mmCIF file of C-alpha atoms in Angstrom:
data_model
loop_
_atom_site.group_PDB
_atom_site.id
_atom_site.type_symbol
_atom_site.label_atom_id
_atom_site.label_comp_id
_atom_site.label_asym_id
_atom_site.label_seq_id
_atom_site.Cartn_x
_atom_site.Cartn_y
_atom_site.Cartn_z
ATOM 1 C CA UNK A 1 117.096 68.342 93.059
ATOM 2 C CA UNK A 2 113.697 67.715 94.853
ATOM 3 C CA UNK A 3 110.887 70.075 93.480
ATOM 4 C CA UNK A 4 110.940 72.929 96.526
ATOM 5 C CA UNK A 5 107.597 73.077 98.851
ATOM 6 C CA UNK A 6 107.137 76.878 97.878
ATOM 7 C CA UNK A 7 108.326 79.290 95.496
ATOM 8 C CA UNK A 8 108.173 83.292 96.433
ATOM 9 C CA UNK A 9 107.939 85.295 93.637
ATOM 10 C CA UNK A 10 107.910 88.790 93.280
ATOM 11 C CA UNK A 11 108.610 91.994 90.774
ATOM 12 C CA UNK A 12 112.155 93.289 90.197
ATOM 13 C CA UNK A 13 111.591 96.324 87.721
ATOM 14 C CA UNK A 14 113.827 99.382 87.907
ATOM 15 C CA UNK A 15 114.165 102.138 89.070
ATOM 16 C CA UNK A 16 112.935 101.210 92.605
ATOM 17 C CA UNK A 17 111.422 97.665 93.057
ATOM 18 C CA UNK A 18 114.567 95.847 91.972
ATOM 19 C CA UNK A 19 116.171 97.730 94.879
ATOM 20 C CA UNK A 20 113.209 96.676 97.245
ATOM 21 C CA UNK A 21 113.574 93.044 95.572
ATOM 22 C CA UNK A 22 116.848 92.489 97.336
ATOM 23 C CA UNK A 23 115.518 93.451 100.569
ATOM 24 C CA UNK A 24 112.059 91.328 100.466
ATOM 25 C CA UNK A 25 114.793 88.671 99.498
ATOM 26 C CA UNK A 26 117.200 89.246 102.653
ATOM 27 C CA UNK A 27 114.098 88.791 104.835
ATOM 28 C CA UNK A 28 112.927 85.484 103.304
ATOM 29 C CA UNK A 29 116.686 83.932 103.372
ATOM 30 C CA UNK A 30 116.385 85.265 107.159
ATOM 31 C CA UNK A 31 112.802 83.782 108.105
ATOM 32 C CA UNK A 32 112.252 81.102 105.572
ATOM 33 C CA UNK A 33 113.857 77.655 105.292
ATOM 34 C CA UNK A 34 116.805 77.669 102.806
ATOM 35 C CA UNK A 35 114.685 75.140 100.880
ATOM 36 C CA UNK A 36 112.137 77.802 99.867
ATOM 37 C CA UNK A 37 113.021 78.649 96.607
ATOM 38 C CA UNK A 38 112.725 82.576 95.436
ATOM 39 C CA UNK A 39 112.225 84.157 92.004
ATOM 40 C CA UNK A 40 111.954 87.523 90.947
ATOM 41 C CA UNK A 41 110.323 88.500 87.822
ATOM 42 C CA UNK A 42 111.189 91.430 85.506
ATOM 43 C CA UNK A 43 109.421 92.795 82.281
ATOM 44 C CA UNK A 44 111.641 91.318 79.408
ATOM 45 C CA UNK A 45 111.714 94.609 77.613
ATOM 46 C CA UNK A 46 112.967 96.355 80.806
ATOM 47 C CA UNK A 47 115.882 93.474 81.585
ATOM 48 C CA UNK A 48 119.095 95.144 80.901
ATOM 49 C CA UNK A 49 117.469 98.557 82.977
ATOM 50 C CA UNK A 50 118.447 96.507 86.280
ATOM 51 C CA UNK A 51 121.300 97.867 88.144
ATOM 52 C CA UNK A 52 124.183 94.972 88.052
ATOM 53 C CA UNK A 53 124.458 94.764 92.217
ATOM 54 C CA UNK A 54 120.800 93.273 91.985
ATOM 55 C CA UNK A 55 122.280 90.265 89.978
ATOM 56 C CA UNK A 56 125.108 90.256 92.407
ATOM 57 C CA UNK A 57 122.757 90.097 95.175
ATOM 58 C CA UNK A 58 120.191 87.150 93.892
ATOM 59 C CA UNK A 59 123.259 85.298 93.642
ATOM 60 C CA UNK A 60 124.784 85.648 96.681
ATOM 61 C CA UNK A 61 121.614 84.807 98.397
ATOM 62 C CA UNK A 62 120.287 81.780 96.146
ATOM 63 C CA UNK A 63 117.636 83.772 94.284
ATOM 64 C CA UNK A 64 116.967 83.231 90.414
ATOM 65 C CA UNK A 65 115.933 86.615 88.098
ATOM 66 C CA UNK A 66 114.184 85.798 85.016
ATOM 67 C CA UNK A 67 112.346 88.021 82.277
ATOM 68 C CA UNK A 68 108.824 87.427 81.822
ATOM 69 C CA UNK A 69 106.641 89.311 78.862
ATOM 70 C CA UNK A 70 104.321 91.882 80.008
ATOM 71 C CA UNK A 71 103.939 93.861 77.136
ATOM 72 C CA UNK A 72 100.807 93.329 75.048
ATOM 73 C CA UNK A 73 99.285 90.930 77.822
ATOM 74 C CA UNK A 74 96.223 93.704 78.951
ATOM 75 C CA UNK A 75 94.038 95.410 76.384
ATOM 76 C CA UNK A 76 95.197 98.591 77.910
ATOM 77 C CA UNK A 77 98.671 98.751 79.788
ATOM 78 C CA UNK A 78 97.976 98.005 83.462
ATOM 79 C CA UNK A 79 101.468 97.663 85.588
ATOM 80 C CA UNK A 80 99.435 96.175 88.461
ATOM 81 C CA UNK A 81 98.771 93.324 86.370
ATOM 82 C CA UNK A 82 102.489 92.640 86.651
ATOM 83 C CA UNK A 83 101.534 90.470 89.794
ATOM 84 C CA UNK A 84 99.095 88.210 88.486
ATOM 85 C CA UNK A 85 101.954 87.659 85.548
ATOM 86 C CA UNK A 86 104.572 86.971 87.435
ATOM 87 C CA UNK A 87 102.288 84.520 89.150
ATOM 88 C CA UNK A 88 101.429 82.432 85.890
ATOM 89 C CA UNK A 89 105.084 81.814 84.816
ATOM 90 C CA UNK A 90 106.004 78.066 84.951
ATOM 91 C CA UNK A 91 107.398 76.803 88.026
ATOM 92 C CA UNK A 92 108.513 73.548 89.373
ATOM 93 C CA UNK A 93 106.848 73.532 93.059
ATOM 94 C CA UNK A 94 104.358 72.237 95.255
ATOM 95 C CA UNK A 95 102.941 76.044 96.345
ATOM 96 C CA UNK A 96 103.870 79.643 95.007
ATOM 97 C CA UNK A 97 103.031 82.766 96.551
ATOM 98 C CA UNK A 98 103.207 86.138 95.178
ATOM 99 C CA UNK A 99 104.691 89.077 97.569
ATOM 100 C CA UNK A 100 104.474 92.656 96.695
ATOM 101 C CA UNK A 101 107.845 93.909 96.647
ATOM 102 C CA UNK A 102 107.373 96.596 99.539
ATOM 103 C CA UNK A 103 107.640 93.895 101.882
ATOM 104 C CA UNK A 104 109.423 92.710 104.757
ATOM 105 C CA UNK A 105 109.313 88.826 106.709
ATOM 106 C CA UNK A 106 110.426 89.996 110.413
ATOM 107 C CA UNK A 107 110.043 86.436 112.438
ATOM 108 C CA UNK A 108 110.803 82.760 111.832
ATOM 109 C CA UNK A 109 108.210 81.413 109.287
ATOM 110 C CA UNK A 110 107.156 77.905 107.935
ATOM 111 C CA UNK A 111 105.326 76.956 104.914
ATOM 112 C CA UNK A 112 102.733 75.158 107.083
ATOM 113 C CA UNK A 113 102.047 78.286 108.554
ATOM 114 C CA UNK A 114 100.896 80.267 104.943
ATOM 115 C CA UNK A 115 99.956 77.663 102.373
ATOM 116 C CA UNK A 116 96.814 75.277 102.665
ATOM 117 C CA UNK A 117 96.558 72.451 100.254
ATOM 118 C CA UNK A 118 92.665 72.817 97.878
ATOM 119 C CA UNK A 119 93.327 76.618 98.670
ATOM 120 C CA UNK A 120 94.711 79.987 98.186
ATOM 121 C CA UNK A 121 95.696 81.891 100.920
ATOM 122 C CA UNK A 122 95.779 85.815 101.293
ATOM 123 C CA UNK A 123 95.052 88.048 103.499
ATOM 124 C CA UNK A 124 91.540 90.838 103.803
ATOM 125 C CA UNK A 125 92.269 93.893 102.371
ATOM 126 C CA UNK A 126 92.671 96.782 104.471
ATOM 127 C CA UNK A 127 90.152 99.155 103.188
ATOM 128 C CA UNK A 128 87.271 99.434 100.807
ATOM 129 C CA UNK A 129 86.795 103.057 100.079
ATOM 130 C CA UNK A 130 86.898 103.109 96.455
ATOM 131 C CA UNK A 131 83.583 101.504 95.652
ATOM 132 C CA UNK A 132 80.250 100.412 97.209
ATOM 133 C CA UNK A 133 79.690 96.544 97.964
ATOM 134 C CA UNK A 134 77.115 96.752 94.617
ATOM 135 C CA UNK A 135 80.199 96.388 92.548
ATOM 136 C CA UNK A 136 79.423 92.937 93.213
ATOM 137 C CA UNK A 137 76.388 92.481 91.848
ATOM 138 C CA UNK A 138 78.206 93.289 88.451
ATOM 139 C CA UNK A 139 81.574 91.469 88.971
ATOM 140 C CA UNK A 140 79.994 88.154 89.654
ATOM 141 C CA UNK A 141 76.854 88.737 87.517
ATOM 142 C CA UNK A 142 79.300 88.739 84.335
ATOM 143 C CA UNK A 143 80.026 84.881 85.217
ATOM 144 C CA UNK A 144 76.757 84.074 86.240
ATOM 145 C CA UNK A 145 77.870 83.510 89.645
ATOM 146 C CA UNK A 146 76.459 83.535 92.801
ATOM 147 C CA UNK A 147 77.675 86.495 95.209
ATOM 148 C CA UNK A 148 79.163 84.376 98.463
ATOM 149 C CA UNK A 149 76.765 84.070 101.191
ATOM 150 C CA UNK A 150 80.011 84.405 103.718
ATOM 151 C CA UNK A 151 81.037 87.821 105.247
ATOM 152 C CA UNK A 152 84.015 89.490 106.614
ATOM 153 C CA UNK A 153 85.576 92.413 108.224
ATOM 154 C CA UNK A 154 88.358 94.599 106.228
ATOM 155 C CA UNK A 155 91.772 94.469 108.117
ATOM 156 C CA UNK A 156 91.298 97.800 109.260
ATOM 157 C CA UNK A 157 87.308 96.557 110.475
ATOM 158 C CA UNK A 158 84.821 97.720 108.372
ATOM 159 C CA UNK A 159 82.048 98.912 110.354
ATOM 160 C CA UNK A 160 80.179 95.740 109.259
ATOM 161 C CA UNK A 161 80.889 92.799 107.721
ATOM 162 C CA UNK A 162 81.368 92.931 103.502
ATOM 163 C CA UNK A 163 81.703 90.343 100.819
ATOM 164 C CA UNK A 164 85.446 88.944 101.150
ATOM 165 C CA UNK A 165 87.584 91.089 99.295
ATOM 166 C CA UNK A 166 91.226 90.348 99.777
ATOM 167 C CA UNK A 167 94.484 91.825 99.183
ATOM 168 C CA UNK A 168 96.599 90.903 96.185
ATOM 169 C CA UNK A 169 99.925 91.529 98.140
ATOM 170 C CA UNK A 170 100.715 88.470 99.214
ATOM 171 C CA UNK A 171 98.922 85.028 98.043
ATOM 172 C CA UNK A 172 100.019 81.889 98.200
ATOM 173 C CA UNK A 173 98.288 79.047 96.351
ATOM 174 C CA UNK A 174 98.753 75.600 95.279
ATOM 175 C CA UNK A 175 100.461 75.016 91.541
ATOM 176 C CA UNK A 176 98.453 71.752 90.858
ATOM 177 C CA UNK A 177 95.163 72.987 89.075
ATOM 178 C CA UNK A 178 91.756 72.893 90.620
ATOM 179 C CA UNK A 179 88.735 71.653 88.659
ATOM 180 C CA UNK A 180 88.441 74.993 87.042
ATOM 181 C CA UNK A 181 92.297 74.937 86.083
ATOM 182 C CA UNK A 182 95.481 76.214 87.308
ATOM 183 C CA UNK A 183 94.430 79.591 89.932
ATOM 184 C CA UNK A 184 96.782 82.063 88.499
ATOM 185 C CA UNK A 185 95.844 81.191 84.751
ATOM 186 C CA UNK A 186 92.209 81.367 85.785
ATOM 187 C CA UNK A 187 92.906 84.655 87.337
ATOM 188 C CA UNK A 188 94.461 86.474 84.669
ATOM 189 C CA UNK A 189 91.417 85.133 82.595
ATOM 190 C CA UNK A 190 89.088 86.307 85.684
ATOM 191 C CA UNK A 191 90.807 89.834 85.464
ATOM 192 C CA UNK A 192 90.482 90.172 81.585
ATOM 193 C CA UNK A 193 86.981 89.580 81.878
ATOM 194 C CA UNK A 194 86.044 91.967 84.581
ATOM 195 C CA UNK A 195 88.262 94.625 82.535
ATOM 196 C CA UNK A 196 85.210 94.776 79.942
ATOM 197 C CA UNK A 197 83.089 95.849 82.342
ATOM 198 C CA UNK A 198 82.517 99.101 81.498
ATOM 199 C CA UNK A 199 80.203 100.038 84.548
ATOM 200 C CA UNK A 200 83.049 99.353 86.736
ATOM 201 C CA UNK A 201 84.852 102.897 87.069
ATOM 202 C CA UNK A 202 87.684 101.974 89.127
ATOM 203 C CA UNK A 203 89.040 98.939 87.355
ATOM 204 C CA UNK A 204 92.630 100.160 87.713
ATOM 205 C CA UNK A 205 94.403 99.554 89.793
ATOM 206 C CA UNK A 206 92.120 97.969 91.640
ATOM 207 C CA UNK A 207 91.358 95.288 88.882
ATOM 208 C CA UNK A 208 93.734 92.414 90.878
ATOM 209 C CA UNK A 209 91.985 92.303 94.054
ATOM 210 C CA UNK A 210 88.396 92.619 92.790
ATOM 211 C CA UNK A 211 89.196 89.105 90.509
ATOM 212 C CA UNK A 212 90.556 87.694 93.248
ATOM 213 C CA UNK A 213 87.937 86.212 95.527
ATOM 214 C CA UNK A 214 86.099 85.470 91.712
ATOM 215 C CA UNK A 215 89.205 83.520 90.242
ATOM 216 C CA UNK A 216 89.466 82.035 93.578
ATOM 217 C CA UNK A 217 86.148 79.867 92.884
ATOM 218 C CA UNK A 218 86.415 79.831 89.455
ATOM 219 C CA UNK A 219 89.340 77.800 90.164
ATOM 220 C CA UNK A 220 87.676 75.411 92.017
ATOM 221 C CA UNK A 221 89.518 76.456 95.243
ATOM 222 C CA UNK A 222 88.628 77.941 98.402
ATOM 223 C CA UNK A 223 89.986 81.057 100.255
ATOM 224 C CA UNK A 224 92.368 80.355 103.554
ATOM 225 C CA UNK A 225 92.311 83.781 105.437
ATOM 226 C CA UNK A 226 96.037 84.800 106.510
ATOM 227 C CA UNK A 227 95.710 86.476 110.136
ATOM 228 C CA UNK A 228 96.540 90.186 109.761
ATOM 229 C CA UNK A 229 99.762 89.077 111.213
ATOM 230 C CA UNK A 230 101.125 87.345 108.575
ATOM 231 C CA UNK A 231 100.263 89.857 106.331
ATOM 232 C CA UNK A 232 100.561 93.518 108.316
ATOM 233 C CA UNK A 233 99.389 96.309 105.948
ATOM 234 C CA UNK A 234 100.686 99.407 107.434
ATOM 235 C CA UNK A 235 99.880 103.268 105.945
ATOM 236 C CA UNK A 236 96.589 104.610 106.045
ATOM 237 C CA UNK A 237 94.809 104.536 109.491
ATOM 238 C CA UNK A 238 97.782 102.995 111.185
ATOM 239 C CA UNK A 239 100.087 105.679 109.492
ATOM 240 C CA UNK A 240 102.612 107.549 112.287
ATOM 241 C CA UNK A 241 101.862 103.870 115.075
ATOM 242 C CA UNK A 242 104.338 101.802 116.209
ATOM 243 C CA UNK A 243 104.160 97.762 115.459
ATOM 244 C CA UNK A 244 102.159 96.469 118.200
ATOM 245 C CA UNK A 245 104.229 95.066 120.596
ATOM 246 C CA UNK A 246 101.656 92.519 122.199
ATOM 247 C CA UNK A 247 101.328 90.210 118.915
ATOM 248 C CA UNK A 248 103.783 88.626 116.429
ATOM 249 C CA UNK A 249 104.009 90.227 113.556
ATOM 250 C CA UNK A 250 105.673 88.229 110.642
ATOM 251 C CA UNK A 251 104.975 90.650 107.916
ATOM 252 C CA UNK A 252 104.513 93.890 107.419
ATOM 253 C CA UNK A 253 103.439 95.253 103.905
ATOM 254 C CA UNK A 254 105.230 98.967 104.061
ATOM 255 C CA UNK A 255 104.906 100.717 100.721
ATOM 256 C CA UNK A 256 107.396 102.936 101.430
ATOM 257 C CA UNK A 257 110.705 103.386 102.445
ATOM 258 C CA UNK A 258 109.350 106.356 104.865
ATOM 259 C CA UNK A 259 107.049 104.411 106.833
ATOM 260 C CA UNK A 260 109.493 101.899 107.318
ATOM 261 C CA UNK A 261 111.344 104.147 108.933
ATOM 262 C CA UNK A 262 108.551 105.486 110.847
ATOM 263 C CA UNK A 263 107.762 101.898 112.430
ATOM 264 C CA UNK A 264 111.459 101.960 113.243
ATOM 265 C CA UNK A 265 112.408 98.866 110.891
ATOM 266 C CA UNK A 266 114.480 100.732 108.068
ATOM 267 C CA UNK A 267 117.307 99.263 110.623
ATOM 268 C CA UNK A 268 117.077 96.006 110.531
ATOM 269 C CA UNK A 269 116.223 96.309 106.739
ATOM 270 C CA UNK A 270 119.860 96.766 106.327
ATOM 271 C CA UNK A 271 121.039 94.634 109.144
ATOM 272 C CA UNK A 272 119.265 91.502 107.277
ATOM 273 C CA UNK A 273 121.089 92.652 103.902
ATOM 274 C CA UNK A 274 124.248 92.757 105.782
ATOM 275 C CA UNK A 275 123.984 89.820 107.025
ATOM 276 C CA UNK A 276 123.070 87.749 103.759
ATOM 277 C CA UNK A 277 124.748 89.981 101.391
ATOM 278 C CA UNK A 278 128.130 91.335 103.152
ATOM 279 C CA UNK A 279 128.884 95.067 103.389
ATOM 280 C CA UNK A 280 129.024 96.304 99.740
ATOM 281 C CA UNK A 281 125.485 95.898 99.190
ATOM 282 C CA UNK A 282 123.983 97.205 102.454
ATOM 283 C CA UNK A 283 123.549 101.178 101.163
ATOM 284 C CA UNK A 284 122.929 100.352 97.438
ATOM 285 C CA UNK A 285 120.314 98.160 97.800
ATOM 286 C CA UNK A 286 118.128 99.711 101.435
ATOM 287 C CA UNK A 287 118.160 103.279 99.424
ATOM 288 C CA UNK A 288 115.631 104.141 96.488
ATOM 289 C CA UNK A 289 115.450 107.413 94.800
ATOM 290 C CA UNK A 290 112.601 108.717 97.779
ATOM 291 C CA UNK A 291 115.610 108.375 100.021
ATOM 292 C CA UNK A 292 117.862 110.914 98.466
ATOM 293 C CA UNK A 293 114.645 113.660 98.607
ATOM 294 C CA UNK A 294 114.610 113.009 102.484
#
């Protein structure tokens, strides 16, 4: 079998992202090339917690579940973290990514189009409004690095430029190491590190995405900036607006289940499991336990 281009991984942990698992996964069988290979990751302890139709449903579509050990791995527990795990399991490909599990592909995608060979792709992050761009001053001072000379604007535009801070919700890197090592081993050691500084207050949960631009260099890599449209983080100033219907949007990064339905795509959702799956799974596996309190 020849060693797939890119593998998308991402979290299937009960009682809801195993649900939203199977719907991230109906939208890459729809958009992606068959020969994109998909895994989804659960904590080994929490294994036999997923429901059986989730099984049934990586089958049917051609996606693998495997248990990966989470327990233990942070000084304190830190279920965030669970990301920048499920990125350093083994894997026989040329590129991974790592997609947050309250997502959705909505267009015809190609590998060329997200991955960038000597980097890792992601996306800025949307907002900034837990912590002052000082943090840096710490964060890269603790590995006698150099803050970046470049500057960027959040996703939702900053009113000035900032030091690039990027979201952890989808990234997409090469598995071959850089000079500094392999990225996703260099950024669970990037994220350890940063977790002893004490100064930093709001280390959880934002502790993935303020390693990330760090392990990024550390590496030996550079950053490829997705266009918002291949990574569309909706919620917070954009909560209650449509998708805008003069660009192509290729993902959309929802959170939940509501505001899907408030950009109208809770629809198709189902329509894509339908249409991968068959009829049986369609309700099952578009519901999680917010749905029943609507």
């Amino acid at each position: 079998m020849a060693t797939p281009r890119l593998t998308l991984t991402y979290i299937v942990e009960p009682p809801e992202y195993d649900i939203l698992a199977c719907s991230l996964l109906a939208s890459i069988r729809t958009h992606f090339p068959k020969s994109v290979a998909c895994i989804g990751y659960v904590p080994e302890h929490r294994m036999d917690e997923v429901h059986p139709a989730v099984f049934k449903a990586h089958e049917i579509m051609g996606g693998e579940i495997r248990p990966m050990k989470t327990e233990g791995m942070w000084d304190e527990p830190y279920p965030h973290g669970n990301k920048i795990i499920a990125a350093m399991q083994p894997r026989d490909s040329q590129y991974s990514a790592f997609v947050d599990s309250d997502v959705l592909f909505l267009r015809k995608n190609a590998v060329a189009n997200i991955a960038k060979a000597g980097h890792v792709s992601c996306s800025m992050a949307a907002s900034m409004v837990w912590a002052e761009q000082s943090i840096w001053d710490d964060i890269y001072g603790a590995f006698d690095m150099p803050i970046p000379e470049e500057r960027m604007h959040l996703m939702r535009r900053s009113a000035k430029p900032v030091i690039p801070y990027f979201s952890a919700g989808f990234v997409i890197f090469p598995e071959k190491p850089g000079k500094g090592g392999r990225f996703p081993d260099v950024w669970y050691d990037t994220a350890r590190e940063i977790d002893k500084i004490e100064t930093l207050e709001k280390r959880r949960p934002y502790l993935d995405q303020m390693s990330l631009p760090v392990a990024i260099q550390r590496a030996g890599l550079k950053w490829n900036v997705l266009p918002e449209e291949q990574h569309y983080i909706l919620g917070g100033k954009l909560r209650g607006e449509p998708l805008p219907e003069d660009r192509e949007i290729f993902t959309i990064h929802y959170r939940k289940h509501k505001i899907l339905r408030e950009v109208g795509q809770m629809k198709y959702a189902r329509r894509m499991m339908f249409e991968q799956t068959g009829q049986h799974f369609v309700r099952r596996l578009t519901e999680t336990p917010e749905d029943s309190a609507d």
